[in-house]
């Protein structure tokens, strides 16, 4: 068992800059956890503290229940794959994979068996006698992973391992790494700034901003129930529309004023929120994913917004429509492409309360309904 736990961990660099604030995060044995966030949010710092390459300013780092803050990187038995694969160019693939075991002075027979086992798992067997110079980028990546895995580490850390690869290979390697992790069951912490990578690979995803963990959840939960406007805007592509809204002081159930128009939420039973009257009063921002904009015919008059088409982008069967709402607010909608829209055209779009997100002044989402 190798559960990893950060307990109130802070990182302050010698120049006084605090890169990680009060981090509390537990990673289960065998889990694939992805850390994601914009550049500079503290992902690499966190990973390097885990690997022992960076000191921890305060708080505790636990591996399998033991405090390892002061344990030498090598004693932690954690494997890290860097962006540059750093393979030995003069050694064969087999020599590269066997190297860590030879350094650990394992018996020759065991070295061979274990290297072969890992090579098989990563489908590197046919390449064992090749030198790295003759391998593709993806193959080199796999050799680097094999070399890390052969030591049977308690955890496997990867910091943006795919950023040097072209788009097509990246998608392929993404699936390969995820599949490999499921086969080995090795606890894995994977860092990326790419939310699509995070959402497709992780059992859970930890979203960071400015050195602060915002939310850690399954991809589904992050998407369905973002805790704040940052996570809401960061997860999903294209980004969620975040539009100023306020509660209309009127009877007949919650009504929001959005871009100068009134949107009826019904009795609150149709939304994903526990919309008490007091909660509804706190709404200052409405979140709407571009793909959740619906046909105005499907909703009542009291659930429509009107705007002028500023721009459209055709994407095969769909189109991205950039709308300027009545008060000038920009709304991005992903609509079916069958209806051709021209710039300048006035259109209505439908709002389905069940798909809305609602936020309060401090950016936090309103309380979601249970279950
Ligand atoms: N050695 C250092 N000294 C001072 N500040 C640093 C150092 N290393 C990183 N930082 C700063 O800490 C913040 C987090 O960096 P990093 O963990 O590399 O972010 P990420 O990997 O999410 O892009 C950044 O603002 C970065 O400039
Ligand atoms: Mg980084």
PDB file of C-alpha atoms and ligand atoms in Angstrom, residues 13-15 17-19 37-46 54 159-160 191, ligand 1:
ATOM      1  CA  UNK A  13      11.144  29.535  -2.303  1.00  0.00           C
ATOM      2  CA  UNK A  14      14.324  31.152  -0.951  1.00  0.00           C
ATOM      3  CA  UNK A  15      13.410  34.429  -2.677  1.00  0.00           C
ATOM      4  CA  UNK A  17       7.796  33.550  -3.169  1.00  0.00           C
ATOM      5  CA  UNK A  18       5.139  31.146  -1.940  1.00  0.00           C
ATOM      6  CA  UNK A  19       4.417  28.673  -4.739  1.00  0.00           C
ATOM      7  CA  UNK A  37      -3.767  24.283 -13.920  1.00  0.00           C
ATOM      8  CA  UNK A  38      -2.316  27.225 -15.831  1.00  0.00           C
ATOM      9  CA  UNK A  39       1.418  27.704 -16.121  1.00  0.00           C
ATOM     10  CA  UNK A  40       2.959  28.863 -12.837  1.00  0.00           C
ATOM     11  CA  UNK A  41       0.222  27.518 -10.562  1.00  0.00           C
ATOM     12  CA  UNK A  42       2.603  25.246  -8.633  1.00  0.00           C
ATOM     13  CA  UNK A  43       2.158  21.844 -10.294  1.00  0.00           C
ATOM     14  CA  UNK A  44       5.843  21.122 -10.861  1.00  0.00           C
ATOM     15  CA  UNK A  45       6.743  22.436  -7.421  1.00  0.00           C
ATOM     16  CA  UNK A  46       4.233  20.028  -5.854  1.00  0.00           C
ATOM     17  CA  UNK A  54      12.454  20.300  -3.611  1.00  0.00           C
ATOM     18  CA  UNK A 159       5.588  16.204 -15.492  1.00  0.00           C
ATOM     19  CA  UNK A 160       4.088  17.212 -18.856  1.00  0.00           C
ATOM     20  CA  UNK A 191       1.067  16.937 -14.335  1.00  0.00           C
TER      21      UNK A 191
HETATM   22  N1  LIG B   1      13.369  28.151  -7.708  1.00  0.00           N
HETATM   23  C1  LIG B   1      12.369  29.031  -7.692  1.00  0.00           C
HETATM   24  N2  LIG B   1      12.468  30.196  -7.028  1.00  0.00           N
HETATM   25  C2  LIG B   1      11.458  31.095  -6.994  1.00  0.00           C
HETATM   26  N3  LIG B   1      10.274  30.909  -7.602  1.00  0.00           N
HETATM   27  C3  LIG B   1      10.110  29.762  -8.270  1.00  0.00           C
HETATM   28  C4  LIG B   1      11.133  28.763  -8.366  1.00  0.00           C
HETATM   29  N4  LIG B   1      10.667  27.737  -9.115  1.00  0.00           N
HETATM   30  C5  LIG B   1       9.420  28.080  -9.477  1.00  0.00           C
HETATM   31  N5  LIG B   1       9.080  29.293  -8.969  1.00  0.00           N
HETATM   32  C6  LIG B   1       7.797  29.980  -9.126  1.00  0.00           C
HETATM   33  O1  LIG B   1       6.793  29.227  -8.484  1.00  0.00           O
HETATM   34  C7  LIG B   1       5.578  29.247  -9.212  1.00  0.00           C
HETATM   35  C8  LIG B   1       5.146  27.845  -9.531  1.00  0.00           C
HETATM   36  O2  LIG B   1       6.058  27.259 -10.422  1.00  0.00           O
HETATM   37  P1  LIG B   1       5.862  25.801 -10.990  1.00  0.00           P
HETATM   38  O3  LIG B   1       5.630  24.869  -9.858  1.00  0.00           O
HETATM   39  O4  LIG B   1       6.993  25.503 -11.886  1.00  0.00           O
HETATM   40  O5  LIG B   1       4.511  25.981 -11.824  1.00  0.00           O
HETATM   41  P2  LIG B   1       3.837  25.036 -12.931  1.00  0.00           P
HETATM   42  O6  LIG B   1       4.582  23.752 -12.988  1.00  0.00           O
HETATM   43  O7  LIG B   1       2.422  24.895 -12.482  1.00  0.00           O
HETATM   44  O8  LIG B   1       3.914  25.817 -14.217  1.00  0.00           O
HETATM   45  C9  LIG B   1       5.861  30.103 -10.459  1.00  0.00           C
HETATM   46  O9  LIG B   1       5.401  31.403 -10.209  1.00  0.00           O
HETATM   47  C10 LIG B   1       7.362  30.063 -10.575  1.00  0.00           C
HETATM   48  O10 LIG B   1       7.833  31.225 -11.195  1.00  0.00           O
END
